[in-house]
CSV table of C-alpha atoms in Angstrom, one decimal:
chain,number,residue,atom,x,y,z
A,1290,UNK,CA,-0.7,74.2,47.8
A,1291,UNK,CA,-3.9,74.8,45.8
A,1292,UNK,CA,-6.8,75.9,48.1
A,1293,UNK,CA,-10.4,75.8,47.0
A,1294,UNK,CA,-12.5,79.0,47.1
A,1295,UNK,CA,-14.9,79.6,50.0
A,1296,UNK,CA,-18.5,78.3,49.4
A,1297,UNK,CA,-19.9,81.8,49.5
A,1298,UNK,CA,-17.6,83.0,46.7
A,1299,UNK,CA,-18.4,79.9,44.6
A,1300,UNK,CA,-22.2,80.5,45.1
A,1301,UNK,CA,-21.8,84.2,44.2
A,1302,UNK,CA,-19.9,83.3,41.0
A,1303,UNK,CA,-22.6,80.7,40.1
A,1304,UNK,CA,-25.4,83.2,40.7
A,1305,UNK,CA,-23.6,85.8,38.5
A,1306,UNK,CA,-23.1,83.3,35.7
A,1307,UNK,CA,-26.8,82.3,35.9
A,1308,UNK,CA,-27.8,86.0,35.7
A,1309,UNK,CA,-25.7,86.6,32.7
A,1310,UNK,CA,-27.1,83.5,31.0
A,1311,UNK,CA,-30.6,84.6,31.7
A,1312,UNK,CA,-29.9,88.0,30.3
A,1313,UNK,CA,-28.4,86.6,27.2
A,1314,UNK,CA,-31.4,84.3,26.7
A,1315,UNK,CA,-33.7,87.3,27.2
A,1316,UNK,CA,-31.9,89.3,24.6
A,1317,UNK,CA,-31.9,86.4,22.2
A,1318,UNK,CA,-35.6,85.9,22.7
A,1319,UNK,CA,-36.3,89.6,22.1
A,1320,UNK,CA,-34.6,89.6,18.7
A,1321,UNK,CA,-35.9,86.1,17.8
A,1322,UNK,CA,-32.4,84.8,17.3
A,1323,UNK,CA,-31.9,81.1,18.2
A,1324,UNK,CA,-28.1,81.3,17.9
A,1325,UNK,CA,-28.0,78.1,15.9
A,1326,UNK,CA,-30.6,78.4,13.2
A,1327,UNK,CA,-32.4,80.7,10.7
A,1328,UNK,CA,-34.0,83.8,12.2
A,1329,UNK,CA,-37.8,83.8,12.7
A,1330,UNK,CA,-40.1,86.6,14.0
A,1331,UNK,CA,-41.2,86.1,17.7
A,1332,UNK,CA,-44.0,88.7,17.7
A,1333,UNK,CA,-46.5,90.3,15.3
A,1334,UNK,CA,-44.9,92.3,12.5
A,1335,UNK,CA,-45.9,95.9,12.3
A,1336,UNK,CA,-46.4,96.6,8.6
A,1337,UNK,CA,-46.4,100.3,7.8
A,1338,UNK,CA,-48.3,101.9,4.9
A,1339,UNK,CA,-46.9,105.5,4.9
A,1340,UNK,CA,-50.2,107.0,3.7
A,1341,UNK,CA,-54.0,107.0,4.4
A,1342,UNK,CA,-56.4,104.2,3.5
A,1343,UNK,CA,-57.5,103.6,-0.1
A,1344,UNK,CA,-54.2,104.5,-1.8
A,1345,UNK,CA,-51.6,102.4,-3.5
A,1346,UNK,CA,-49.4,101.8,-0.4
A,1347,UNK,CA,-52.4,100.9,1.7
A,1348,UNK,CA,-53.7,98.4,-1.0
A,1349,UNK,CA,-50.2,96.9,-1.4
A,1350,UNK,CA,-49.7,96.5,2.4
A,1351,UNK,CA,-53.2,95.0,3.0
A,1352,UNK,CA,-53.1,92.7,0.0
A,1353,UNK,CA,-49.6,91.4,0.7
A,1354,UNK,CA,-50.3,91.0,4.5
A,1355,UNK,CA,-53.4,89.0,3.8
A,1356,UNK,CA,-51.7,86.6,1.3
A,1357,UNK,CA,-48.6,86.2,3.6
A,1358,UNK,CA,-50.9,85.3,6.5
A,1359,UNK,CA,-53.3,83.1,4.7
A,1360,UNK,CA,-50.6,81.2,2.9
A,1361,UNK,CA,-48.7,80.7,6.2
A,1362,UNK,CA,-45.5,82.3,4.7
A,1363,UNK,CA,-44.7,84.2,7.8
A,1364,UNK,CA,-44.5,82.9,11.4
A,1365,UNK,CA,-46.3,85.8,13.0
A,1366,UNK,CA,-49.2,88.0,12.0
A,1367,UNK,CA,-48.7,91.0,9.7
A,1368,UNK,CA,-50.4,94.0,11.2
A,1369,UNK,CA,-51.0,96.9,8.8
A,1370,UNK,CA,-50.7,100.4,10.3
A,1371,UNK,CA,-51.3,103.6,8.4
A,1372,UNK,CA,-49.0,106.5,9.1
A,1373,UNK,CA,-49.9,109.2,6.6
A,1374,UNK,CA,-48.2,112.5,6.1
A,1375,UNK,CA,-45.4,114.2,4.3
A,1376,UNK,CA,-45.7,112.1,1.2
A,1377,UNK,CA,-44.5,109.1,3.1
A,1378,UNK,CA,-41.9,111.0,5.3
A,1379,UNK,CA,-43.9,110.5,8.6
A,1380,UNK,CA,-43.9,106.7,8.1
A,1381,UNK,CA,-40.2,106.7,7.2
A,1382,UNK,CA,-39.3,108.7,10.2
A,1383,UNK,CA,-41.2,106.2,12.4
A,1384,UNK,CA,-39.3,103.3,10.9
A,1385,UNK,CA,-36.0,105.1,11.2
A,1386,UNK,CA,-36.5,105.4,15.0
A,1387,UNK,CA,-36.5,101.5,15.2
A,1388,UNK,CA,-33.1,100.7,13.8
A,1389,UNK,CA,-32.3,97.0,13.7
A,1390,UNK,CA,-35.9,96.0,14.7
A,1391,UNK,CA,-36.8,93.0,12.5
A,1392,UNK,CA,-40.5,93.2,13.5
A,1393,UNK,CA,-41.1,96.4,11.5
A,1394,UNK,CA,-41.5,96.7,7.7
A,1395,UNK,CA,-43.0,99.2,5.3
A,1396,UNK,CA,-44.2,99.2,1.7
A,1397,UNK,CA,-42.6,101.6,-0.6
A,1398,UNK,CA,-42.4,103.0,-4.2
A,1399,UNK,CA,-40.6,105.9,-6.0
A,1400,UNK,CA,-41.5,108.5,-3.3
A,1401,UNK,CA,-38.8,107.0,-1.1
A,1402,UNK,CA,-36.4,108.4,-3.7
A,1403,UNK,CA,-38.3,111.5,-4.9
A,1404,UNK,CA,-39.4,113.1,-1.6
A,1405,UNK,CA,-35.8,113.2,-0.3
A,1406,UNK,CA,-34.5,114.5,-3.6
A,1407,UNK,CA,-37.0,117.3,-3.4
A,1408,UNK,CA,-35.8,118.2,0.1
A,1409,UNK,CA,-39.0,117.1,1.8
A,1410,UNK,CA,-37.6,114.3,4.0
A,1411,UNK,CA,-34.7,113.9,6.4
A,1412,UNK,CA,-34.5,110.2,5.6
A,1413,UNK,CA,-33.4,108.7,2.2
A,1414,UNK,CA,-33.6,105.2,0.9
A,1415,UNK,CA,-30.0,104.7,2.2
A,1416,UNK,CA,-31.5,104.8,5.8
A,1417,UNK,CA,-33.4,101.6,5.3
A,1418,UNK,CA,-32.9,98.0,4.3
A,1419,UNK,CA,-34.2,96.8,0.9
A,1420,UNK,CA,-36.2,93.6,1.2
A,1421,UNK,CA,-37.8,93.0,-2.2
A,1422,UNK,CA,-39.3,94.7,-5.2
A,1423,UNK,CA,-42.7,93.2,-5.9
A,1424,UNK,CA,-44.5,94.7,-8.9
A,1425,UNK,CA,-45.1,97.6,-11.3
A,1426,UNK,CA,-48.2,99.4,-12.5
A,1427,UNK,CA,-49.0,102.5,-14.7
A,1428,UNK,CA,-50.0,106.0,-13.6
A,1429,UNK,CA,-53.4,107.1,-14.8
A,1430,UNK,CA,-54.4,110.6,-15.8
A,1431,UNK,CA,-58.0,111.2,-15.0
A,1432,UNK,CA,-60.8,113.8,-15.0
A,1433,UNK,CA,-64.4,113.6,-13.8
A,1434,UNK,CA,-66.8,112.0,-16.2
A,1435,UNK,CA,-68.5,115.3,-17.0
A,1436,UNK,CA,-65.2,117.2,-17.6
A,1437,UNK,CA,-64.9,119.1,-20.9
A,1438,UNK,CA,-61.5,117.4,-21.4
A,1439,UNK,CA,-62.0,114.3,-23.5
A,1440,UNK,CA,-58.4,113.4,-24.3
A,1441,UNK,CA,-55.0,114.0,-22.8
A,1442,UNK,CA,-54.3,116.3,-25.7
A,1443,UNK,CA,-57.3,118.4,-24.6
A,1444,UNK,CA,-55.9,118.7,-21.1
A,1445,UNK,CA,-52.3,119.4,-22.4
A,1446,UNK,CA,-53.6,122.1,-24.8
A,1447,UNK,CA,-55.3,124.0,-22.0
A,1448,UNK,CA,-52.2,123.8,-19.9
A,1449,UNK,CA,-50.0,125.0,-22.8
A,1450,UNK,CA,-52.2,128.1,-23.2
A,1451,UNK,CA,-52.4,128.8,-19.5
A,1452,UNK,CA,-50.4,126.4,-17.2
A,1453,UNK,CA,-51.9,127.9,-14.0
A,1454,UNK,CA,-55.5,127.6,-15.1
A,1455,UNK,CA,-56.1,124.1,-13.9
A,1456,UNK,CA,-55.3,122.2,-10.7
A,1457,UNK,CA,-54.3,118.5,-10.7
A,1458,UNK,CA,-54.5,116.3,-7.6
A,1459,UNK,CA,-52.0,113.7,-6.7
A,1460,UNK,CA,-51.6,111.2,-3.8
A,1461,UNK,CA,-48.0,112.1,-3.0
A,1462,UNK,CA,-46.0,115.2,-2.0
A,1463,UNK,CA,-44.4,117.9,-4.1
A,1464,UNK,CA,-41.7,116.4,-6.2
A,1465,UNK,CA,-42.8,112.9,-5.5
A,1466,UNK,CA,-44.3,110.1,-7.6
A,1467,UNK,CA,-47.5,111.5,-8.9
A,1468,UNK,CA,-46.0,115.0,-9.2
A,1469,UNK,CA,-43.1,113.7,-11.3
A,1470,UNK,CA,-45.4,111.5,-13.3
A,1471,UNK,CA,-47.6,114.5,-14.1
A,1472,UNK,CA,-44.7,116.9,-14.7
A,1473,UNK,CA,-42.8,114.5,-17.0
A,1474,UNK,CA,-46.0,113.8,-19.1
A,1475,UNK,CA,-47.0,117.5,-19.5
A,1476,UNK,CA,-43.5,118.6,-20.2
A,1477,UNK,CA,-43.2,116.0,-22.9
A,1478,UNK,CA,-46.5,117.5,-24.3
A,1479,UNK,CA,-44.9,120.9,-24.5
A,1480,UNK,CA,-46.2,122.4,-21.2
A,1481,UNK,CA,-44.2,124.4,-18.8
A,1482,UNK,CA,-44.4,121.8,-16.0
A,1483,UNK,CA,-43.0,124.1,-13.3
A,1484,UNK,CA,-46.0,126.3,-13.6
A,1485,UNK,CA,-48.7,123.6,-13.4
A,1486,UNK,CA,-50.7,123.7,-10.2
A,1487,UNK,CA,-50.1,120.4,-8.4
A,1488,UNK,CA,-52.2,119.7,-5.3
A,1489,UNK,CA,-50.7,117.0,-3.0
A,1490,UNK,CA,-52.7,114.6,-0.9
A,1491,UNK,CA,-51.8,111.7,1.4
A,1492,UNK,CA,-52.6,108.9,-0.9
A,1493,UNK,CA,-54.5,108.3,-4.1
A,1494,UNK,CA,-57.8,107.8,-2.3
A,1495,UNK,CA,-57.7,111.3,-1.0
A,1496,UNK,CA,-56.7,112.7,-4.4
A,1497,UNK,CA,-59.6,111.0,-6.1
A,1498,UNK,CA,-62.0,112.2,-3.4
A,1499,UNK,CA,-60.8,115.8,-4.1
A,1500,UNK,CA,-61.4,115.3,-7.8
A,1501,UNK,CA,-64.8,113.9,-7.4
A,1502,UNK,CA,-65.7,116.7,-5.0
A,1503,UNK,CA,-64.8,119.3,-7.6
A,1504,UNK,CA,-61.8,120.6,-5.7
A,1505,UNK,CA,-59.4,119.9,-8.6
A,1506,UNK,CA,-59.8,119.7,-12.4
A,1507,UNK,CA,-57.9,116.5,-12.9
A,1508,UNK,CA,-55.9,113.9,-11.0
A,1509,UNK,CA,-53.0,111.5,-11.4
A,1510,UNK,CA,-52.9,108.2,-9.5
A,1511,UNK,CA,-51.9,104.5,-9.9
A,1512,UNK,CA,-54.1,102.5,-12.2
A,1513,UNK,CA,-55.4,100.3,-9.4
A,1514,UNK,CA,-56.5,103.4,-7.5
A,1515,UNK,CA,-58.8,104.6,-10.2
A,1516,UNK,CA,-60.1,101.4,-11.8
A,1517,UNK,CA,-63.2,101.1,-9.6
A,1518,UNK,CA,-64.2,104.7,-10.3
A,1519,UNK,CA,-63.5,104.3,-14.0
A,1520,UNK,CA,-65.7,101.2,-14.2
A,1521,UNK,CA,-68.5,103.0,-12.3
A,1522,UNK,CA,-68.4,105.8,-14.8
A,1523,UNK,CA,-67.4,108.5,-12.2
A,1524,UNK,CA,-64.2,109.4,-13.9
A,1525,UNK,CA,-62.7,109.4,-17.4
A,1526,UNK,CA,-59.2,108.0,-17.9
A,1527,UNK,CA,-57.4,110.2,-20.4
A,1528,UNK,CA,-54.2,108.1,-20.6
A,1529,UNK,CA,-51.9,105.7,-18.8
A,1530,UNK,CA,-48.1,106.1,-18.5
A,1531,UNK,CA,-46.9,102.7,-19.5
A,1532,UNK,CA,-45.6,101.6,-22.9
A,1533,UNK,CA,-48.5,99.2,-23.3
A,1534,UNK,CA,-52.1,99.5,-22.3
A,1535,UNK,CA,-53.1,98.5,-18.8
A,1536,UNK,CA,-55.0,95.2,-18.5
A,1537,UNK,CA,-57.4,96.8,-16.0
A,1538,UNK,CA,-57.9,100.0,-18.0
A,1539,UNK,CA,-57.9,98.5,-21.5
A,1540,UNK,CA,-59.9,101.4,-23.0
A,1541,UNK,CA,-57.4,104.0,-21.9
A,1542,UNK,CA,-54.8,104.9,-24.5
A,1543,UNK,CA,-51.1,105.2,-23.5
A,1544,UNK,CA,-49.4,108.6,-23.6
A,1545,UNK,CA,-47.4,107.3,-26.6
A,1546,UNK,CA,-50.7,106.6,-28.4
A,1547,UNK,CA,-51.6,110.2,-27.6
A,1548,UNK,CA,-48.4,111.5,-29.2
A,1549,UNK,CA,-46.6,112.1,-26.0
A,1550,UNK,CA,-43.2,110.5,-25.8
A,1551,UNK,CA,-43.1,109.7,-22.1
A,1552,UNK,CA,-43.2,106.4,-20.1
A,1553,UNK,CA,-43.3,106.1,-16.3
A,1554,UNK,CA,-43.7,102.8,-14.4
A,1555,UNK,CA,-44.7,102.8,-10.7
A,1556,UNK,CA,-42.6,100.1,-9.0
A,1557,UNK,CA,-43.6,98.9,-5.5
A,1558,UNK,CA,-41.7,97.0,-2.9
A,1559,UNK,CA,-40.9,96.4,0.8
A,1560,UNK,CA,-38.1,97.7,3.0
A,1561,UNK,CA,-37.2,97.5,6.7
A,1562,UNK,CA,-35.2,99.5,9.2
A,1563,UNK,CA,-31.5,99.9,8.9
A,1564,UNK,CA,-29.3,97.4,10.6
A,1565,UNK,CA,-31.2,94.1,9.9
A,1566,UNK,CA,-29.1,91.0,9.9
A,1567,UNK,CA,-28.5,88.8,6.8
A,1568,UNK,CA,-30.6,86.1,8.3
A,1569,UNK,CA,-33.5,88.5,9.0
A,1570,UNK,CA,-33.4,89.9,5.5
A,1571,UNK,CA,-33.2,86.4,4.0
A,1572,UNK,CA,-36.3,85.3,6.0
A,1573,UNK,CA,-38.5,88.1,4.6
A,1574,UNK,CA,-37.0,87.9,1.1
A,1575,UNK,CA,-37.9,84.3,0.9
A,1576,UNK,CA,-41.4,84.9,2.2
A,1577,UNK,CA,-42.1,87.6,-0.4
A,1578,UNK,CA,-40.6,85.5,-3.2
A,1579,UNK,CA,-43.0,82.7,-2.3
A,1580,UNK,CA,-45.8,85.2,-2.0
A,1581,UNK,CA,-45.5,86.5,-5.6
A,1582,UNK,CA,-45.7,82.9,-6.9
A,1583,UNK,CA,-48.8,82.1,-4.9
A,1584,UNK,CA,-52.1,81.7,-6.7
A,1585,UNK,CA,-53.9,84.2,-4.3
A,1586,UNK,CA,-51.3,86.9,-5.1
A,1587,UNK,CA,-51.5,86.2,-8.9
A,1588,UNK,CA,-55.3,86.5,-8.7
A,1589,UNK,CA,-55.1,89.8,-6.7
A,1590,UNK,CA,-52.5,91.2,-9.0
A,1591,UNK,CA,-54.6,90.5,-12.1
A,1592,UNK,CA,-57.5,92.4,-10.5
A,1593,UNK,CA,-55.4,95.3,-9.5
A,1594,UNK,CA,-53.4,95.6,-12.7
A,1595,UNK,CA,-50.1,94.8,-11.1
A,1596,UNK,CA,-47.2,93.3,-13.2
A,1597,UNK,CA,-44.9,90.9,-11.3
A,1598,UNK,CA,-41.4,92.5,-11.1
A,1599,UNK,CA,-39.8,90.6,-8.2
A,1600,UNK,CA,-36.2,91.5,-7.2
A,1601,UNK,CA,-34.5,90.2,-4.1
A,1602,UNK,CA,-32.8,92.4,-1.6
A,1603,UNK,CA,-29.4,92.8,-3.3
A,1604,UNK,CA,-30.9,93.4,-6.7
A,1605,UNK,CA,-33.5,95.7,-5.3
A,1606,UNK,CA,-30.7,97.7,-3.7
A,1607,UNK,CA,-28.9,98.1,-7.0
A,1608,UNK,CA,-32.1,99.1,-8.7
A,1609,UNK,CA,-32.7,101.8,-6.1
A,1610,UNK,CA,-29.3,103.2,-6.8
A,1611,UNK,CA,-30.0,103.4,-10.5
A,1612,UNK,CA,-33.5,104.8,-10.0
A,1613,UNK,CA,-32.2,107.5,-7.7
A,1614,UNK,CA,-29.7,108.7,-10.3
A,1615,UNK,CA,-32.3,108.7,-13.0
A,1616,UNK,CA,-35.0,110.5,-11.0
A,1617,UNK,CA,-32.6,113.1,-9.8
A,1618,UNK,CA,-32.1,114.1,-13.4
A,1619,UNK,CA,-35.8,114.2,-14.1
A,1620,UNK,CA,-36.4,116.5,-11.0
A,1621,UNK,CA,-33.6,118.8,-12.2
A,1622,UNK,CA,-35.1,119.0,-15.7
A,1623,UNK,CA,-38.5,120.1,-14.4
A,1624,UNK,CA,-37.2,122.4,-11.7
A,1625,UNK,CA,-38.3,120.3,-8.7
A,1626,UNK,CA,-35.0,119.2,-7.2
A,1627,UNK,CA,-33.9,121.2,-4.2
């Protein structure tokens, strides 16, 4: 004969079930998962610029955050946080500590490949989730307006005769974006790139400050980082690294025009922590795709000299694999790979 359970036992089971249900709901709320629909963020999104203010990463983070917020393309506020140091490694280390956290993103560019290849970071691009590639821009090779070097050939000639005689500032670490952009250009001009004195700073803003302060003889930085100073007459742009002239630095010749067979595009994009779900990646991928088509973004890109080069998560991941292989070869050629 079947006998019902005592009321006390029944109550205990019910209470336990309720506790488990509440715990599940709490966990669901913490991740923003609804269980039966697309994922959406449930709290502000911490948006890391792995460098100081004023540089390319900072500009990209603040510009994209503003457009995403103002165009209502994300459901929570994007809060930009600067974490400078190590050519980006400090910021990457921070993100790596928050695996599977969908409320943290960071802006990125070639240093995510170059710094690890040079042995300067514990993390590699494989430790993160690609979200989207957004744009490209050229590097600019600059000197102070009163510098005796009027052309890139003038600078290269001096470096040929005495590679250690000049110092060149860059906004990324040894073996990283600006360093490789410099090394590749001077090597193509016949200079022993391994002997050129490269002085790293945390971001293009700091590199330009060093140049203007007379602490270095030249600098290399993204075109958008030097445009204001070039227009004010504070610096002279000797050349840009792209195949065609930059829309925001139309008077600056390309390296090719200067007789140097070297082209280097700076791509920029967004990544997140490792372990994000397909739904979380899709949410951000869709937001950024809509962002690059928005009038406000188009207007800002024109001012900053950015060229739209959107790739979704999967395509961006393949691009990173290809770039990693290519840049590994460049670092080896100029003696920078460890």
